[in-house]
Amino acid sequence: MPDYWNVFGHSYLIFTVGTLWQTGRADAIFRGSMDIEHNNWRNYASTGAMLTQEGRQHGGYARVLQEVTRSQRTAPYAADGGAAVLCYGINDMGNKGVTTQLRTAFQHALRTCISRWRASSIRENNYNLGTSPGQISYGAGFTESGGTSEFSSGTSIHRATSTTNATITITLPSDYGGEPVVVCWVGAAGAFGATITFSGTAGVTGTLSTSNIMPSGSHCPVVRRITNLTAANAGQTIVMTATSIDASGAAEFDCWWIEATNPPPVIVCNIARLTAAGYASYPNTVTDADVATWNQAIADVVAEFDGMVQIADLDAALNKDASLIFTDGVHPNEFGAARIADALLAATKRLTPTTSLGNAAHLNVSAPRSGQLLRPRLSGHWYTADSAGIGATYTAVAGDMFALPIQVTGSRERWIRFAVEAIASVTGTSIRWGIYDDIGASGYPMCLVTEPTASGAFTITTGAGVKMSPASGTGSLNQPLDPGVYWLVIKFTAVGTSHTFRTLKGPSLLLPNLSTGGAGSITPSGWKLTGQGTGVLPATFPAGAALSDNCPYVGVLIN
């Protein structure tokens, strides 16, 4: 059995509803059934996730593209990262619709995510330009465009708005062995894409359309998997030419990759039919017949791959049985979660290695396993980030935003209130606060998990002392968290005159502790950004933060 797993999807696998604890969810029961510990598990799922929704925070294809990274390695093109579960669909249908266009876009995104997980070597659009191996050469019609990380693989794409000199040439590495080659383009929102024609010495032919993939307002990836090449094509070229571009449209190239010789396990969940109450909770009309049509579309995509991609039949597992579903008609209760875990286990048992390399090479591929650490948390008590103690008083500045790291190591931890401590007694100060994840333990905040102040900043009342978020209702916190590294984030939106706050003094064990200036240059307790305005917290934490000591702390109350 695979011993390292990564989970992507919607609330079935991340949000506690219908079950009392995280440990009653389907993913936890599945993990327990295989005796997989938390340090061999990464959960990227997001409540409300739609596969076709751009934006990393939303947990769809953008999160897969942004957080499934591989080196630009040479042969052997081996798998990395462990096994993966992809669980999407019902939110795409209920929130976006069940049209043919959206179903096809869902297939494009699913194909992209399956293939991306199987990637061994990923070459971004600006990788190794004009040099070997695996070089990318652009005609003069293509130029690099940045700021695309909410719908692309890296931080940029290459774009052409005219067919003149709009060519891209990929030269296959000299050690290429015939693995699937995958090119990823950005599918257009509306009729603003292009037709891409293939040629080159590797003998690849045909066309690919990126036009009208999604309704207006959202992109979606479109990949072509080239599966008929052999080692004899090493050093040869694949040429992609934008032969037609929509009026006011563009041809937008994202990246390309080589799938692994030993493809790793991927389990794709199909969509479970809902009760009438469940369907009614969505803005768009969805029927059992629609679910069956989309499930066939999922099966069609999975059939494009080999035996290392299998379907977990959630629809058959739940069978629209109200006794297995929470009263909202959507989410499984503990018994429904157990049925889903059984479906995942059954799919795992059907995984079939595709080469003579053996079972271990396919099922137990290289993965970022981590060490074990236990940080006890006592219910009814307050906690914050680790530090050396209380730091120097911080005088608030509007637009300052701080992130302090904190570890969750227990499987039953729920945060129910935030708190800060004011030193001075002034008026006119308000803050926003929230939690960011860091699933890969990168040492930097990643995607927003929750912001209780999303509907309005929290006003710091007059008088010194601890200022707590509401215990219930608007602005309150009720967040169960899987083990991992998280970031407590606070942003000052408006500041009264000389308003000061209690801080934490570094060093933190989870932050860099040396610099080129030597050991004594800084003992950081968090990351700091300035000039962040008054709006809601960003969906992904901005790049460019500086290490900072004496950061105002955010306390959390444990349920």
PDB file of N, CA and C in Angstrom, residues 223-314:
ATOM      1  N   VAL A 223      -4.470  21.088 -21.207  1.00  0.00           N
ATOM      2  CA  VAL A 223      -3.221  20.382 -21.486  1.00  0.00           C
ATOM      3  C   VAL A 223      -3.402  19.427 -22.663  1.00  0.00           C
ATOM      4  N   ARG A 224      -2.285  19.156 -23.323  1.00  0.00           N
ATOM      5  CA  ARG A 224      -2.233  18.057 -24.279  1.00  0.00           C
ATOM      6  C   ARG A 224      -1.169  17.083 -23.805  1.00  0.00           C
ATOM      7  N   ARG A 225      -1.579  15.832 -23.612  1.00  0.00           N
ATOM      8  CA  ARG A 225      -0.648  14.766 -23.247  1.00  0.00           C
ATOM      9  C   ARG A 225      -0.208  14.058 -24.527  1.00  0.00           C
ATOM     10  N   ILE A 226       1.082  14.117 -24.787  1.00  0.00           N
ATOM     11  CA  ILE A 226       1.650  13.482 -25.983  1.00  0.00           C
ATOM     12  C   ILE A 226       2.234  12.150 -25.534  1.00  0.00           C
ATOM     13  N   THR A 227       1.565  11.068 -25.921  1.00  0.00           N
ATOM     14  CA  THR A 227       1.883   9.754 -25.346  1.00  0.00           C
ATOM     15  C   THR A 227       2.475   8.762 -26.346  1.00  0.00           C
ATOM     16  N   ASN A 228       2.754   9.206 -27.570  1.00  0.00           N
ATOM     17  CA  ASN A 228       3.199   8.261 -28.597  1.00  0.00           C
ATOM     18  C   ASN A 228       4.667   8.420 -28.964  1.00  0.00           C
ATOM     19  N   LEU A 229       5.435   9.115 -28.136  1.00  0.00           N
ATOM     20  CA  LEU A 229       6.856   9.285 -28.425  1.00  0.00           C
ATOM     21  C   LEU A 229       7.675   8.163 -27.785  1.00  0.00           C
ATOM     22  N   THR A 230       8.906   8.008 -28.263  1.00  0.00           N
ATOM     23  CA  THR A 230       9.816   6.987 -27.741  1.00  0.00           C
ATOM     24  C   THR A 230      11.168   7.629 -27.467  1.00  0.00           C
ATOM     25  N   ALA A 231      12.073   6.818 -26.935  1.00  0.00           N
ATOM     26  CA  ALA A 231      13.423   7.311 -26.668  1.00  0.00           C
ATOM     27  C   ALA A 231      14.106   7.800 -27.942  1.00  0.00           C
ATOM     28  N   ALA A 232      13.667   7.304 -29.087  1.00  0.00           N
ATOM     29  CA  ALA A 232      14.259   7.735 -30.351  1.00  0.00           C
ATOM     30  C   ALA A 232      13.987   9.205 -30.640  1.00  0.00           C
ATOM     31  N   ASN A 233      13.014   9.803 -29.946  1.00  0.00           N
ATOM     32  CA  ASN A 233      12.692  11.221 -30.154  1.00  0.00           C
ATOM     33  C   ASN A 233      13.538  12.156 -29.293  1.00  0.00           C
ATOM     34  N   ALA A 234      14.447  11.612 -28.483  1.00  0.00           N
ATOM     35  CA  ALA A 234      15.310  12.455 -27.658  1.00  0.00           C
ATOM     36  C   ALA A 234      16.061  13.457 -28.522  1.00  0.00           C
ATOM     37  N   GLY A 235      16.122  14.693 -28.077  1.00  0.00           N
ATOM     38  CA  GLY A 235      16.812  15.741 -28.815  1.00  0.00           C
ATOM     39  C   GLY A 235      16.009  16.360 -29.935  1.00  0.00           C
ATOM     40  N   GLN A 236      14.824  15.816 -30.230  1.00  0.00           N
ATOM     41  CA  GLN A 236      13.997  16.363 -31.295  1.00  0.00           C
ATOM     42  C   GLN A 236      13.083  17.462 -30.756  1.00  0.00           C
ATOM     43  N   THR A 237      12.343  18.093 -31.637  1.00  0.00           N
ATOM     44  CA  THR A 237      11.572  19.276 -31.257  1.00  0.00           C
ATOM     45  C   THR A 237      10.069  19.059 -31.365  1.00  0.00           C
ATOM     46  N   ILE A 238       9.366  19.779 -30.507  1.00  0.00           N
ATOM     47  CA  ILE A 238       7.917  19.933 -30.602  1.00  0.00           C
ATOM     48  C   ILE A 238       7.672  21.422 -30.812  1.00  0.00           C
ATOM     49  N   VAL A 239       7.063  21.766 -31.934  1.00  0.00           N
ATOM     50  CA  VAL A 239       6.805  23.168 -32.261  1.00  0.00           C
ATOM     51  C   VAL A 239       5.310  23.423 -32.108  1.00  0.00           C
ATOM     52  N   MET A 240       4.983  24.483 -31.386  1.00  0.00           N
ATOM     53  CA  MET A 240       3.593  24.891 -31.198  1.00  0.00           C
ATOM     54  C   MET A 240       3.425  26.286 -31.784  1.00  0.00           C
ATOM     55  N   THR A 241       2.462  26.430 -32.689  1.00  0.00           N
ATOM     56  CA  THR A 241       2.257  27.697 -33.386  1.00  0.00           C
ATOM     57  C   THR A 241       0.829  28.175 -33.175  1.00  0.00           C
ATOM     58  N   ALA A 242       0.684  29.415 -32.756  1.00  0.00           N
ATOM     59  CA  ALA A 242      -0.647  30.018 -32.649  1.00  0.00           C
ATOM     60  C   ALA A 242      -1.105  30.390 -34.056  1.00  0.00           C
ATOM     61  N   THR A 243      -1.868  29.507 -34.681  1.00  0.00           N
ATOM     62  CA  THR A 243      -2.278  29.725 -36.071  1.00  0.00           C
ATOM     63  C   THR A 243      -3.512  30.607 -36.189  1.00  0.00           C
ATOM     64  N   SER A 244      -4.281  30.748 -35.122  1.00  0.00           N
ATOM     65  CA  SER A 244      -5.380  31.715 -35.115  1.00  0.00           C
ATOM     66  C   SER A 244      -5.612  32.165 -33.682  1.00  0.00           C
ATOM     67  N   ILE A 245      -5.966  33.441 -33.515  1.00  0.00           N
ATOM     68  CA  ILE A 245      -6.214  34.024 -32.200  1.00  0.00           C
ATOM     69  C   ILE A 245      -7.516  34.801 -32.266  1.00  0.00           C
ATOM     70  N   ASP A 246      -8.366  34.608 -31.283  1.00  0.00           N
ATOM     71  CA  ASP A 246      -9.641  35.317 -31.242  1.00  0.00           C
ATOM     72  C   ASP A 246      -9.420  36.828 -31.219  1.00  0.00           C
ATOM     73  N   ALA A 247     -10.399  37.546 -31.747  1.00  0.00           N
ATOM     74  CA  ALA A 247     -10.343  39.006 -31.672  1.00  0.00           C
ATOM     75  C   ALA A 247     -10.242  39.419 -30.208  1.00  0.00           C
ATOM     76  N   SER A 248      -9.280  40.271 -29.904  1.00  0.00           N
ATOM     77  CA  SER A 248      -9.005  40.718 -28.528  1.00  0.00           C
ATOM     78  C   SER A 248      -8.558  39.577 -27.616  1.00  0.00           C
ATOM     79  N   GLY A 249      -8.177  38.446 -28.212  1.00  0.00           N
ATOM     80  CA  GLY A 249      -7.754  37.298 -27.431  1.00  0.00           C
ATOM     81  C   GLY A 249      -6.248  37.146 -27.388  1.00  0.00           C
ATOM     82  N   ALA A 250      -5.793  35.994 -26.876  1.00  0.00           N
ATOM     83  CA  ALA A 250      -4.360  35.736 -26.759  1.00  0.00           C
ATOM     84  C   ALA A 250      -4.119  34.243 -26.666  1.00  0.00           C
ATOM     85  N   ALA A 251      -2.940  33.834 -27.128  1.00  0.00           N
ATOM     86  CA  ALA A 251      -2.438  32.484 -26.893  1.00  0.00           C
ATOM     87  C   ALA A 251      -1.532  32.570 -25.676  1.00  0.00           C
ATOM     88  N   GLU A 252      -1.852  31.816 -24.625  1.00  0.00           N
ATOM     89  CA  GLU A 252      -1.141  31.932 -23.350  1.00  0.00           C
ATOM     90  C   GLU A 252      -0.567  30.583 -22.939  1.00  0.00           C
ATOM     91  N   PHE A 253       0.764  30.494 -22.974  1.00  0.00           N
ATOM     92  CA  PHE A 253       1.468  29.257 -22.653  1.00  0.00           C
ATOM     93  C   PHE A 253       1.953  29.304 -21.212  1.00  0.00           C
ATOM     94  N   ASP A 254       1.686  28.207 -20.478  1.00  0.00           N
ATOM     95  CA  ASP A 254       2.013  28.170 -19.053  1.00  0.00           C
ATOM     96  C   ASP A 254       3.320  27.424 -18.765  1.00  0.00           C
ATOM     97  N   CYS A 255       3.404  26.150 -19.150  1.00  0.00           N
ATOM     98  CA  CYS A 255       4.566  25.341 -18.795  1.00  0.00           C
ATOM     99  C   CYS A 255       4.477  24.006 -19.528  1.00  0.00           C
ATOM    100  N   TRP A 256       5.496  23.162 -19.334  1.00  0.00           N
ATOM    101  CA  TRP A 256       5.408  21.787 -19.833  1.00  0.00           C
ATOM    102  C   TRP A 256       6.120  20.873 -18.859  1.00  0.00           C
ATOM    103  N   TRP A 257       5.772  19.589 -18.915  1.00  0.00           N
ATOM    104  CA  TRP A 257       6.412  18.634 -18.013  1.00  0.00           C
ATOM    105  C   TRP A 257       6.514  17.255 -18.645  1.00  0.00           C
ATOM    106  N   ILE A 258       7.349  16.448 -18.028  1.00  0.00           N
ATOM    107  CA  ILE A 258       7.523  15.049 -18.415  1.00  0.00           C
ATOM    108  C   ILE A 258       6.956  14.193 -17.290  1.00  0.00           C
ATOM    109  N   GLU A 259       5.997  13.329 -17.605  1.00  0.00           N
ATOM    110  CA  GLU A 259       5.446  12.443 -16.580  1.00  0.00           C
ATOM    111  C   GLU A 259       6.475  11.382 -16.189  1.00  0.00           C
ATOM    112  N   ALA A 260       6.313  10.842 -15.003  1.00  0.00           N
ATOM    113  CA  ALA A 260       7.275   9.895 -14.450  1.00  0.00           C
ATOM    114  C   ALA A 260       7.237   8.563 -15.186  1.00  0.00           C
ATOM    115  N   THR A 261       8.402   7.941 -15.269  1.00  0.00           N
ATOM    116  CA  THR A 261       8.478   6.584 -15.807  1.00  0.00           C
ATOM    117  C   THR A 261       7.664   5.629 -14.948  1.00  0.00           C
ATOM    118  N   ASN A 262       7.700   5.829 -13.638  1.00  0.00           N
ATOM    119  CA  ASN A 262       6.954   5.013 -12.677  1.00  0.00           C
ATOM    120  C   ASN A 262       5.814   5.838 -12.101  1.00  0.00           C
ATOM    121  N   PRO A 263       4.713   6.041 -12.840  1.00  0.00           N
ATOM    122  CA  PRO A 263       3.650   6.935 -12.368  1.00  0.00           C
ATOM    123  C   PRO A 263       3.154   6.548 -10.981  1.00  0.00           C
ATOM    124  N   PRO A 264       2.973   7.545 -10.098  1.00  0.00           N
ATOM    125  CA  PRO A 264       2.555   7.279  -8.726  1.00  0.00           C
ATOM    126  C   PRO A 264       1.040   7.099  -8.625  1.00  0.00           C
ATOM    127  N   PRO A 265       0.539   6.671  -7.468  1.00  0.00           N
ATOM    128  CA  PRO A 265      -0.899   6.447  -7.311  1.00  0.00           C
ATOM    129  C   PRO A 265      -1.702   7.740  -7.315  1.00  0.00           C
ATOM    130  N   VAL A 266      -2.818   7.735  -8.031  1.00  0.00           N
ATOM    131  CA  VAL A 266      -3.776   8.837  -8.004  1.00  0.00           C
ATOM    132  C   VAL A 266      -5.175   8.231  -7.888  1.00  0.00           C
ATOM    133  N   ILE A 267      -5.911   8.629  -6.850  1.00  0.00           N
ATOM    134  CA  ILE A 267      -7.302   8.213  -6.677  1.00  0.00           C
ATOM    135  C   ILE A 267      -8.193   9.406  -6.975  1.00  0.00           C
ATOM    136  N   VAL A 268      -9.139   9.220  -7.892  1.00  0.00           N
ATOM    137  CA  VAL A 268     -10.078  10.282  -8.266  1.00  0.00           C
ATOM    138  C   VAL A 268     -11.458   9.911  -7.747  1.00  0.00           C
ATOM    139  N   CYS A 269     -12.024  10.744  -6.907  1.00  0.00           N
ATOM    140  CA  CYS A 269     -13.364  10.496  -6.385  1.00  0.00           C
ATOM    141  C   CYS A 269     -14.411  10.963  -7.386  1.00  0.00           C
ATOM    142  N   ASN A 270     -15.447  10.142  -7.563  1.00  0.00           N
ATOM    143  CA  ASN A 270     -16.555  10.647  -8.363  1.00  0.00           C
ATOM    144  C   ASN A 270     -17.516  11.417  -7.468  1.00  0.00           C
ATOM    145  N   ILE A 271     -18.650  11.832  -7.993  1.00  0.00           N
ATOM    146  CA  ILE A 271     -19.572  12.735  -7.295  1.00  0.00           C
ATOM    147  C   ILE A 271     -20.731  11.927  -6.730  1.00  0.00           C
ATOM    148  N   ALA A 272     -21.041  12.156  -5.467  1.00  0.00           N
ATOM    149  CA  ALA A 272     -22.160  11.464  -4.829  1.00  0.00           C
ATOM    150  C   ALA A 272     -23.460  12.221  -5.062  1.00  0.00           C
ATOM    151  N   ARG A 273     -24.522  11.492  -5.384  1.00  0.00           N
ATOM    152  CA  ARG A 273     -25.841  12.115  -5.471  1.00  0.00           C
ATOM    153  C   ARG A 273     -26.244  12.651  -4.093  1.00  0.00           C
ATOM    154  N   LEU A 274     -26.995  13.740  -4.080  1.00  0.00           N
ATOM    155  CA  LEU A 274     -27.420  14.369  -2.835  1.00  0.00           C
ATOM    156  C   LEU A 274     -28.899  14.124  -2.590  1.00  0.00           C
ATOM    157  N   THR A 275     -29.315  14.407  -1.368  1.00  0.00           N
ATOM    158  CA  THR A 275     -30.741  14.423  -1.073  1.00  0.00           C
ATOM    159  C   THR A 275     -31.338  15.716  -1.623  1.00  0.00           C
ATOM    160  N   ALA A 276     -32.663  15.803  -1.584  1.00  0.00           N
ATOM    161  CA  ALA A 276     -33.323  17.018  -2.086  1.00  0.00           C
ATOM    162  C   ALA A 276     -32.845  18.255  -1.336  1.00  0.00           C
ATOM    163  N   ALA A 277     -32.631  18.128  -0.031  1.00  0.00           N
ATOM    164  CA  ALA A 277     -32.143  19.264   0.756  1.00  0.00           C
ATOM    165  C   ALA A 277     -30.741  19.667   0.320  1.00  0.00           C
ATOM    166  N   GLY A 278     -29.923  18.693  -0.027  1.00  0.00           N
ATOM    167  CA  GLY A 278     -28.569  18.988  -0.474  1.00  0.00           C
ATOM    168  C   GLY A 278     -28.551  19.745  -1.788  1.00  0.00           C
ATOM    169  N   TYR A 279     -29.327  19.263  -2.745  1.00  0.00           N
ATOM    170  CA  TYR A 279     -29.402  19.971  -4.029  1.00  0.00           C
ATOM    171  C   TYR A 279     -29.942  21.393  -3.845  1.00  0.00           C
ATOM    172  N   ALA A 280     -30.926  21.542  -2.957  1.00  0.00           N
ATOM    173  CA  ALA A 280     -31.557  22.844  -2.760  1.00  0.00           C
ATOM    174  C   ALA A 280     -30.610  23.865  -2.134  1.00  0.00           C
ATOM    175  N   SER A 281     -29.511  23.407  -1.528  1.00  0.00           N
ATOM    176  CA  SER A 281     -28.578  24.328  -0.872  1.00  0.00           C
ATOM    177  C   SER A 281     -27.687  25.061  -1.864  1.00  0.00           C
ATOM    178  N   TYR A 282     -27.719  24.655  -3.148  1.00  0.00           N
ATOM    179  CA  TYR A 282     -26.890  25.292  -4.171  1.00  0.00           C
ATOM    180  C   TYR A 282     -27.726  26.250  -5.009  1.00  0.00           C
ATOM    181  N   PRO A 283     -27.097  27.280  -5.559  1.00  0.00           N
ATOM    182  CA  PRO A 283     -27.855  28.252  -6.362  1.00  0.00           C
ATOM    183  C   PRO A 283     -28.295  27.725  -7.722  1.00  0.00           C
ATOM    184  N   ASN A 284     -27.577  26.727  -8.255  1.00  0.00           N
ATOM    185  CA  ASN A 284     -27.923  26.168  -9.558  1.00  0.00           C
ATOM    186  C   ASN A 284     -28.616  24.825  -9.406  1.00  0.00           C
ATOM    187  N   THR A 285     -29.497  24.531 -10.323  1.00  0.00           N
ATOM    188  CA  THR A 285     -30.239  23.275 -10.279  1.00  0.00           C
ATOM    189  C   THR A 285     -29.347  22.117 -10.704  1.00  0.00           C
ATOM    190  N   VAL A 286     -29.280  21.099  -9.859  1.00  0.00           N
ATOM    191  CA  VAL A 286     -28.530  19.874 -10.149  1.00  0.00           C
ATOM    192  C   VAL A 286     -29.455  18.698  -9.883  1.00  0.00           C
ATOM    193  N   THR A 287     -29.432  17.704 -10.753  1.00  0.00           N
ATOM    194  CA  THR A 287     -30.264  16.515 -10.588  1.00  0.00           C
ATOM    195  C   THR A 287     -29.390  15.279 -10.535  1.00  0.00           C
ATOM    196  N   ASP A 288     -30.008  14.166 -10.160  1.00  0.00           N
ATOM    197  CA  ASP A 288     -29.297  12.887 -10.167  1.00  0.00           C
ATOM    198  C   ASP A 288     -28.767  12.571 -11.565  1.00  0.00           C
ATOM    199  N   ALA A 289     -29.544  12.908 -12.588  1.00  0.00           N
ATOM    200  CA  ALA A 289     -29.104  12.645 -13.961  1.00  0.00           C
ATOM    201  C   ALA A 289     -27.860  13.466 -14.300  1.00  0.00           C
ATOM    202  N   ASP A 290     -27.798  14.697 -13.808  1.00  0.00           N
ATOM    203  CA  ASP A 290     -26.605  15.521 -14.035  1.00  0.00           C
ATOM    204  C   ASP A 290     -25.387  14.887 -13.371  1.00  0.00           C
ATOM    205  N   VAL A 291     -25.561  14.398 -12.161  1.00  0.00           N
ATOM    206  CA  VAL A 291     -24.451  13.750 -11.466  1.00  0.00           C
ATOM    207  C   VAL A 291     -23.961  12.547 -12.263  1.00  0.00           C
ATOM    208  N   ALA A 292     -24.881  11.759 -12.782  1.00  0.00           N
ATOM    209  CA  ALA A 292     -24.491  10.589 -13.576  1.00  0.00           C
ATOM    210  C   ALA A 292     -23.708  11.017 -14.820  1.00  0.00           C
ATOM    211  N   THR A 293     -24.134  12.102 -15.465  1.00  0.00           N
ATOM    212  CA  THR A 293     -23.434  12.581 -16.661  1.00  0.00           C
ATOM    213  C   THR A 293     -22.028  13.040 -16.314  1.00  0.00           C
ATOM    214  N   TRP A 294     -21.887  13.785 -15.228  1.00  0.00           N
ATOM    215  CA  TRP A 294     -20.556  14.254 -14.817  1.00  0.00           C
ATOM    216  C   TRP A 294     -19.675  13.089 -14.358  1.00  0.00           C
ATOM    217  N   ASN A 295     -20.258  12.108 -13.704  1.00  0.00           N
ATOM    218  CA  ASN A 295     -19.462  10.945 -13.293  1.00  0.00           C
ATOM    219  C   ASN A 295     -18.932  10.176 -14.500  1.00  0.00           C
ATOM    220  N   GLN A 296     -19.704  10.127 -15.563  1.00  0.00           N
ATOM    221  CA  GLN A 296     -19.210   9.497 -16.783  1.00  0.00           C
ATOM    222  C   GLN A 296     -18.073  10.323 -17.366  1.00  0.00           C
ATOM    223  N   ALA A 297     -18.174  11.656 -17.280  1.00  0.00           N
ATOM    224  CA  ALA A 297     -17.096  12.513 -17.763  1.00  0.00           C
ATOM    225  C   ALA A 297     -15.819  12.282 -16.963  1.00  0.00           C
ATOM    226  N   ILE A 298     -15.948  12.082 -15.658  1.00  0.00           N
ATOM    227  CA  ILE A 298     -14.792  11.761 -14.822  1.00  0.00           C
ATOM    228  C   ILE A 298     -14.186  10.435 -15.253  1.00  0.00           C
ATOM    229  N   ALA A 299     -15.037   9.434 -15.467  1.00  0.00           N
ATOM    230  CA  ALA A 299     -14.552   8.117 -15.893  1.00  0.00           C
ATOM    231  C   ALA A 299     -13.843   8.195 -17.234  1.00  0.00           C
ATOM    232  N   ASP A 300     -14.331   9.040 -18.128  1.00  0.00           N
ATOM    233  CA  ASP A 300     -13.701   9.180 -19.446  1.00  0.00           C
ATOM    234  C   ASP A 300     -12.286   9.734 -19.317  1.00  0.00           C
ATOM    235  N   VAL A 301     -12.089  10.708 -18.424  1.00  0.00           N
ATOM    236  CA  VAL A 301     -10.753  11.259 -18.228  1.00  0.00           C
ATOM    237  C   VAL A 301      -9.832  10.225 -17.585  1.00  0.00           C
ATOM    238  N   VAL A 302     -10.314   9.547 -16.560  1.00  0.00           N
ATOM    239  CA  VAL A 302      -9.488   8.529 -15.891  1.00  0.00           C
ATOM    240  C   VAL A 302      -9.074   7.435 -16.869  1.00  0.00           C
ATOM    241  N   ALA A 303      -9.947   7.098 -17.813  1.00  0.00           N
ATOM    242  CA  ALA A 303      -9.641   6.060 -18.794  1.00  0.00           C
ATOM    243  C   ALA A 303      -8.499   6.443 -19.722  1.00  0.00           C
ATOM    244  N   GLU A 304      -8.140   7.732 -19.781  1.00  0.00           N
ATOM    245  CA  GLU A 304      -7.005   8.159 -20.603  1.00  0.00           C
ATOM    246  C   GLU A 304      -5.663   7.765 -19.982  1.00  0.00           C
ATOM    247  N   PHE A 305      -5.696   7.391 -18.706  1.00  0.00           N
ATOM    248  CA  PHE A 305      -4.475   7.060 -17.996  1.00  0.00           C
ATOM    249  C   PHE A 305      -4.377   5.552 -17.784  1.00  0.00           C
ATOM    250  N   ASP A 306      -3.288   5.142 -17.153  1.00  0.00           N
ATOM    251  CA  ASP A 306      -3.051   3.722 -16.922  1.00  0.00           C
ATOM    252  C   ASP A 306      -3.621   3.271 -15.583  1.00  0.00           C
ATOM    253  N   GLY A 307      -3.236   2.074 -15.148  1.00  0.00           N
ATOM    254  CA  GLY A 307      -3.795   1.478 -13.943  1.00  0.00           C
ATOM    255  C   GLY A 307      -3.360   2.115 -12.645  1.00  0.00           C
ATOM    256  N   MET A 308      -2.496   3.131 -12.704  1.00  0.00           N
ATOM    257  CA  MET A 308      -2.108   3.841 -11.491  1.00  0.00           C
ATOM    258  C   MET A 308      -3.037   5.024 -11.192  1.00  0.00           C
ATOM    259  N   VAL A 309      -4.098   5.159 -11.973  1.00  0.00           N
ATOM    260  CA  VAL A 309      -5.164   6.126 -11.684  1.00  0.00           C
ATOM    261  C   VAL A 309      -6.459   5.333 -11.564  1.00  0.00           C
ATOM    262  N   GLN A 310      -7.130   5.449 -10.425  1.00  0.00           N
ATOM    263  CA  GLN A 310      -8.348   4.694 -10.175  1.00  0.00           C
ATOM    264  C   GLN A 310      -9.432   5.597  -9.617  1.00  0.00           C
ATOM    265  N   ILE A 311     -10.695   5.195  -9.830  1.00  0.00           N
ATOM    266  CA  ILE A 311     -11.849   5.955  -9.338  1.00  0.00           C
ATOM    267  C   ILE A 311     -12.312   5.377  -8.008  1.00  0.00           C
ATOM    268  N   ALA A 312     -12.534   6.261  -7.032  1.00  0.00           N
ATOM    269  CA  ALA A 312     -13.227   5.902  -5.799  1.00  0.00           C
ATOM    270  C   ALA A 312     -14.704   6.244  -5.993  1.00  0.00           C
ATOM    271  N   ASP A 313     -15.551   5.232  -5.931  1.00  0.00           N
ATOM    272  CA  ASP A 313     -16.969   5.405  -6.269  1.00  0.00           C
ATOM    273  C   ASP A 313     -17.747   5.900  -5.049  1.00  0.00           C
ATOM    274  N   LEU A 314     -17.671   7.210  -4.800  1.00  0.00           N
ATOM    275  CA  LEU A 314     -18.390   7.795  -3.675  1.00  0.00           C
ATOM    276  C   LEU A 314     -19.894   7.720  -3.867  1.00  0.00           C
TER     277      LEU A 314
END
